[in-house]
PDB file of C-alpha atoms in Angstrom:
ATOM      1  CA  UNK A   1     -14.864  -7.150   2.632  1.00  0.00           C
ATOM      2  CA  UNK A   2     -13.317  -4.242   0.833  1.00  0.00           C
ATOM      3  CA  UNK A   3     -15.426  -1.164  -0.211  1.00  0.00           C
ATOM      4  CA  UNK A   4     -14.310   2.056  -2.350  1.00  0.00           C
ATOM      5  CA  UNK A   5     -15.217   6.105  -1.315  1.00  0.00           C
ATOM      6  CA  UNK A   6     -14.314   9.173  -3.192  1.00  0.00           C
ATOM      7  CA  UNK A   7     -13.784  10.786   0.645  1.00  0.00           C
ATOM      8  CA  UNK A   8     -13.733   9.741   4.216  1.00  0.00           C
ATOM      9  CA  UNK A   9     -13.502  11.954   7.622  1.00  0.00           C
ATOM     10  CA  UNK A  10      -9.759  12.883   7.876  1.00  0.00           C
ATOM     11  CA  UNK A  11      -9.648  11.267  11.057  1.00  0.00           C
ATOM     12  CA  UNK A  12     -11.036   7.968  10.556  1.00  0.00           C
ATOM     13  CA  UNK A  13      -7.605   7.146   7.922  1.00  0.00           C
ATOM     14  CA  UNK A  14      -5.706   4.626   9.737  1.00  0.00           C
ATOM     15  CA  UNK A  15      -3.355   3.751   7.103  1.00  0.00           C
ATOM     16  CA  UNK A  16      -2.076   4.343   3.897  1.00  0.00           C
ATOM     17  CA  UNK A  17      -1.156   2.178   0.932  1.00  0.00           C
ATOM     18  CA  UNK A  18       0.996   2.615  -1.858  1.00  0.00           C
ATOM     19  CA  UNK A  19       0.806   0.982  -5.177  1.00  0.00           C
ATOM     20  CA  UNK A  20       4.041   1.536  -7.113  1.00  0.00           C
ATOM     21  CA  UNK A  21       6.185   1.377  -9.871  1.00  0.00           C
ATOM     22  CA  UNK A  22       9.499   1.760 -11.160  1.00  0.00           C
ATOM     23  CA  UNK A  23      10.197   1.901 -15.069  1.00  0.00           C
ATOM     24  CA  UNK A  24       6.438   0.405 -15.904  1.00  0.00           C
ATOM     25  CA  UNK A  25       7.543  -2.670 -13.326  1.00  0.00           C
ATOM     26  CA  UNK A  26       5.299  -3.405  -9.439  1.00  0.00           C
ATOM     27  CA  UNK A  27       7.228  -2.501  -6.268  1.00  0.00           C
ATOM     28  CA  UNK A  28       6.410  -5.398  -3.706  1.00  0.00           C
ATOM     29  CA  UNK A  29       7.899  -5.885  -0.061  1.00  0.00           C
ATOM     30  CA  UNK A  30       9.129  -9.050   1.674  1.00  0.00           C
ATOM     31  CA  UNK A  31       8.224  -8.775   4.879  1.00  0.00           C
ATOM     32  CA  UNK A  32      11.387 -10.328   6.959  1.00  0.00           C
ATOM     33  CA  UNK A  33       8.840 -13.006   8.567  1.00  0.00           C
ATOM     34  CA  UNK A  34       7.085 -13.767   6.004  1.00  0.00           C
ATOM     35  CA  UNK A  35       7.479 -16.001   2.493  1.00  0.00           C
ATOM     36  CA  UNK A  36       4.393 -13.758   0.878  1.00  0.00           C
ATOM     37  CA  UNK A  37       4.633 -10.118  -1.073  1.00  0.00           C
ATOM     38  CA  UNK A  38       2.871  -7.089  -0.050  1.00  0.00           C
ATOM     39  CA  UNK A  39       2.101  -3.922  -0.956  1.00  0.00           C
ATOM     40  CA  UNK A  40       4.061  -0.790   0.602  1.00  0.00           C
ATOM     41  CA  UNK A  41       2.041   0.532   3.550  1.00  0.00           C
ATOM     42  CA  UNK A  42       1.212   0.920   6.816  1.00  0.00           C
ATOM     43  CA  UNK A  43      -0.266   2.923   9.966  1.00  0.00           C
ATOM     44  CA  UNK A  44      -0.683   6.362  10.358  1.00  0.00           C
ATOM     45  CA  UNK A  45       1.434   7.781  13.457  1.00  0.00           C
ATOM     46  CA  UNK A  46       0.172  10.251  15.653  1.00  0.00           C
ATOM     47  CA  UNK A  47       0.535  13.583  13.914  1.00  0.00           C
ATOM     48  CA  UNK A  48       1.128  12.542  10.683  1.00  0.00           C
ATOM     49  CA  UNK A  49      -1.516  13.373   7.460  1.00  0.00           C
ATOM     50  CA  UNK A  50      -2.250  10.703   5.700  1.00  0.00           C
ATOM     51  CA  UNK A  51       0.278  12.000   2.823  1.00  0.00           C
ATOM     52  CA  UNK A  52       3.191  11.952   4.998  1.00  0.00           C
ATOM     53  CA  UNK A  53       1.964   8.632   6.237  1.00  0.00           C
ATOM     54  CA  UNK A  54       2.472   7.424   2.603  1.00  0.00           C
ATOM     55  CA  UNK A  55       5.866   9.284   1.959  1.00  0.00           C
ATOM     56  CA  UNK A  56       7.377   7.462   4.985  1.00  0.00           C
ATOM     57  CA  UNK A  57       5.798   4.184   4.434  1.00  0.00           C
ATOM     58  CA  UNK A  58       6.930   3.984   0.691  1.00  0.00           C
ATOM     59  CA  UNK A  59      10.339   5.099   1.846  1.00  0.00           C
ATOM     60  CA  UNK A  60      10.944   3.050   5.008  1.00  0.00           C
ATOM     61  CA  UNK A  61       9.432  -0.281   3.100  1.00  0.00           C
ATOM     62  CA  UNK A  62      10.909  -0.049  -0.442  1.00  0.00           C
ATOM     63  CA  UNK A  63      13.937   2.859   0.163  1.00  0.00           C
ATOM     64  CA  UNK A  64      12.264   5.046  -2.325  1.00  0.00           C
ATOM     65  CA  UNK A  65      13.738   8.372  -1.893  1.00  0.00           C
ATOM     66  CA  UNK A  66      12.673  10.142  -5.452  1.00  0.00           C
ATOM     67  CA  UNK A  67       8.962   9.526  -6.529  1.00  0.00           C
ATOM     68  CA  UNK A  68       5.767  11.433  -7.344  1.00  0.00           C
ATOM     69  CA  UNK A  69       2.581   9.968  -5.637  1.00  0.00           C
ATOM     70  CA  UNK A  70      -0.994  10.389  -6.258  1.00  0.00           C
ATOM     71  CA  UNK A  71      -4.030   9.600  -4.165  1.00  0.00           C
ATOM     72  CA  UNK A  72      -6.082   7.125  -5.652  1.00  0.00           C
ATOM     73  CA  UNK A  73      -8.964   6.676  -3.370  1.00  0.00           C
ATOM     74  CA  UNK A  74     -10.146   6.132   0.295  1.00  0.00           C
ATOM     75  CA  UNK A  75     -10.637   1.943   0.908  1.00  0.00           C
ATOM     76  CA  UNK A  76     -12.152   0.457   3.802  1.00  0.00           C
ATOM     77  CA  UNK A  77     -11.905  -3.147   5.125  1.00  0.00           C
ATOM     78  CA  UNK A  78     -15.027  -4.665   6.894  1.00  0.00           C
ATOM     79  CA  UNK A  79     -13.956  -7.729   9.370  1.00  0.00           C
ATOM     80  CA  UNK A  80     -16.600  -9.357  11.948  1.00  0.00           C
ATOM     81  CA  UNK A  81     -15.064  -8.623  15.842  1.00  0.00           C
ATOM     82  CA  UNK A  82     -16.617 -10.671  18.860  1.00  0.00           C
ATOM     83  CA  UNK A  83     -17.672  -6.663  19.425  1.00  0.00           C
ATOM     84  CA  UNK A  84     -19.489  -6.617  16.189  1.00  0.00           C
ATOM     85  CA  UNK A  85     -18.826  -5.560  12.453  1.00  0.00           C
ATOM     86  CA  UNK A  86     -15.844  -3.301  12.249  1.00  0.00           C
ATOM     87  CA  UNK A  87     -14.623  -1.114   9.648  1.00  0.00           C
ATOM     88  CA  UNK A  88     -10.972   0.539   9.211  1.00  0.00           C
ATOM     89  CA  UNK A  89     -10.517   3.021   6.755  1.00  0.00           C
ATOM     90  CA  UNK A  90      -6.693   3.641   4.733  1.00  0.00           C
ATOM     91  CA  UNK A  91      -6.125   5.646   1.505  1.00  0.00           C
ATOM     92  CA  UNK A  92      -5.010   4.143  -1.132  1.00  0.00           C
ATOM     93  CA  UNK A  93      -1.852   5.834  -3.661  1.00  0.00           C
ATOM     94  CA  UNK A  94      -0.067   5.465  -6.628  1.00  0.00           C
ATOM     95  CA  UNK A  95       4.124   6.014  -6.775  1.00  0.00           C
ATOM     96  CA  UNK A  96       6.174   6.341  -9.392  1.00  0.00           C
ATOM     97  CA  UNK A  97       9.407   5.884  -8.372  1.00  0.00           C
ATOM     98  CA  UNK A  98      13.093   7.308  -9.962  1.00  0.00           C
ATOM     99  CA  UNK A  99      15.151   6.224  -7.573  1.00  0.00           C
ATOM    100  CA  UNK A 100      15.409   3.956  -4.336  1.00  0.00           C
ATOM    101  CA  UNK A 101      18.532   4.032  -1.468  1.00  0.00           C
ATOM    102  CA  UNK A 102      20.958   1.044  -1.341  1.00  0.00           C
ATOM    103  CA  UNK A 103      19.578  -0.135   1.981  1.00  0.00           C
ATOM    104  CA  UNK A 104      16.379  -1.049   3.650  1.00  0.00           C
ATOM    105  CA  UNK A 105      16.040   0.503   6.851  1.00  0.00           C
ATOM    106  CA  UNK A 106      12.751  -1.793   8.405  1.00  0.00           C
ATOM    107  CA  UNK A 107      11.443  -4.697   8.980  1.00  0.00           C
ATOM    108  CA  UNK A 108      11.109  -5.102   5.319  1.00  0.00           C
ATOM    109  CA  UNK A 109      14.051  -7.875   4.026  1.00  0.00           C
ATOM    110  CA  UNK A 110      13.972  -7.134   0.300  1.00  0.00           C
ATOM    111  CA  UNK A 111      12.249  -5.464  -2.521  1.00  0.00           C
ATOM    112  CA  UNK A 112      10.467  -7.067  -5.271  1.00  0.00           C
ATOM    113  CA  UNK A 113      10.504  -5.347  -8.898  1.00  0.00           C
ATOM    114  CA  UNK A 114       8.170  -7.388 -11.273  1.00  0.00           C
ATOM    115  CA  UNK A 115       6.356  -6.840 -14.346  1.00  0.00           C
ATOM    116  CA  UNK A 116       3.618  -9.621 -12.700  1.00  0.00           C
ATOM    117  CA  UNK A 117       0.960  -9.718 -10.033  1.00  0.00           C
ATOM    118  CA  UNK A 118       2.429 -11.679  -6.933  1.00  0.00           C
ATOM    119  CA  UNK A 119       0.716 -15.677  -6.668  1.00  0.00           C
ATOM    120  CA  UNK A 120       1.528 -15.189  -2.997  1.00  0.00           C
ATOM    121  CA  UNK A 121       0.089 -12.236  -1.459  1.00  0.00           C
ATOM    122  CA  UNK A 122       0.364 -11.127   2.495  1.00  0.00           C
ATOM    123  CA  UNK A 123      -2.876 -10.033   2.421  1.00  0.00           C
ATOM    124  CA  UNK A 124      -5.251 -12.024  -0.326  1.00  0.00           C
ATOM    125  CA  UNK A 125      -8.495 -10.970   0.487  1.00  0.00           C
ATOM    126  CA  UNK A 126      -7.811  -7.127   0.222  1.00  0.00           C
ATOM    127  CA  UNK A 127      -4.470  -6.509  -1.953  1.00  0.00           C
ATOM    128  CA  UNK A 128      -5.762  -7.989  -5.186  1.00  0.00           C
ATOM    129  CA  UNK A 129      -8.441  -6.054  -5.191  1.00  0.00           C
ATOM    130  CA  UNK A 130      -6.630  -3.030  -4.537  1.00  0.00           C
ATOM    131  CA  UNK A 131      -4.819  -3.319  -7.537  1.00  0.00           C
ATOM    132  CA  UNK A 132      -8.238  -4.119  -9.285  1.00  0.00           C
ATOM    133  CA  UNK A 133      -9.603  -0.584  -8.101  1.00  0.00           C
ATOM    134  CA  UNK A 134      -6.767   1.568  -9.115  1.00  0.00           C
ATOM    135  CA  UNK A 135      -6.622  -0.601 -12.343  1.00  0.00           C
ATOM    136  CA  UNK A 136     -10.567   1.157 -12.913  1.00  0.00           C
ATOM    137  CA  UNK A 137      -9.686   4.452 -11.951  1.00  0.00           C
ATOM    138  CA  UNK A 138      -7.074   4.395 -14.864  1.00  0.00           C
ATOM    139  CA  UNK A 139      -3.982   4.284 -12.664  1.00  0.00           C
ATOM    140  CA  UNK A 140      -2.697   1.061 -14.083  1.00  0.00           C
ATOM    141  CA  UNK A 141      -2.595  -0.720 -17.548  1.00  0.00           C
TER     142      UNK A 141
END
């Protein structure tokens, strides 16, 4: 289950997500093992705010190098554990990007630039309804 906050505890961000787009067109990754597109994101390293979190992820998963980026909102995802109900917390951003390097430098095998929604999405259950947030908060058409 995926919930929506204006805020969260600085500490309790685990990862950051980045919604982008290059001249009005999605920015998806392939993921080198898998057949699905994702979003750009990923975990927070130690020492790293949860912007800089973003500014590598977007660069190390889609090569952006020139792009502004917005926060859109905290997100959390609720799964059931053996240990109970737990809930991970990520912010969620919007990129615009200008310009991307040649090469991808991850485990990321290729960028996808589409005017469309993916059919097949890494994550279904949470992704989707990413984009259907930021879509409400005016950050998409």
């Amino acid at each position: 289950m995926v919930h929506f906050y204006e805020t969260a505890e600085d500490e309790k961000l685990k990862f950051a997500v980045i919604i982008s787009k290059t001249n009005r067109r999605y920015v998806f990754c392939k993921h080198r093992e898998r057949n699905t597109l994702e979003i750009p994101g990923g975990h927070r390293e130690t020492g790293e705010t949860i912007l800089e979190t973003a500014k590598r992820e977007l660069y190390e998963e889609t090569g952006a190098v020139n792009f502004d980026i917005t926060p859109i909102c905290v997100y959390s995802v609720t799964t059931e554990e053996d240990s109970g109900t737990q809930e991970t917390f990520g912010m969620l951003y919007y990129a615009e990007i200008s310009s991307f390097e040649e090469e991808l430098h991850s485990e990321i095998e290729k960028i996808v630039i589409t005017p469309e929604l993916p059919e097949k999405w890494t994550y279904p259950q949470i992704q989707p309804k990413l984009i259907e947030e930021a879509k409400r908060r005016g950050f998409l058409s």
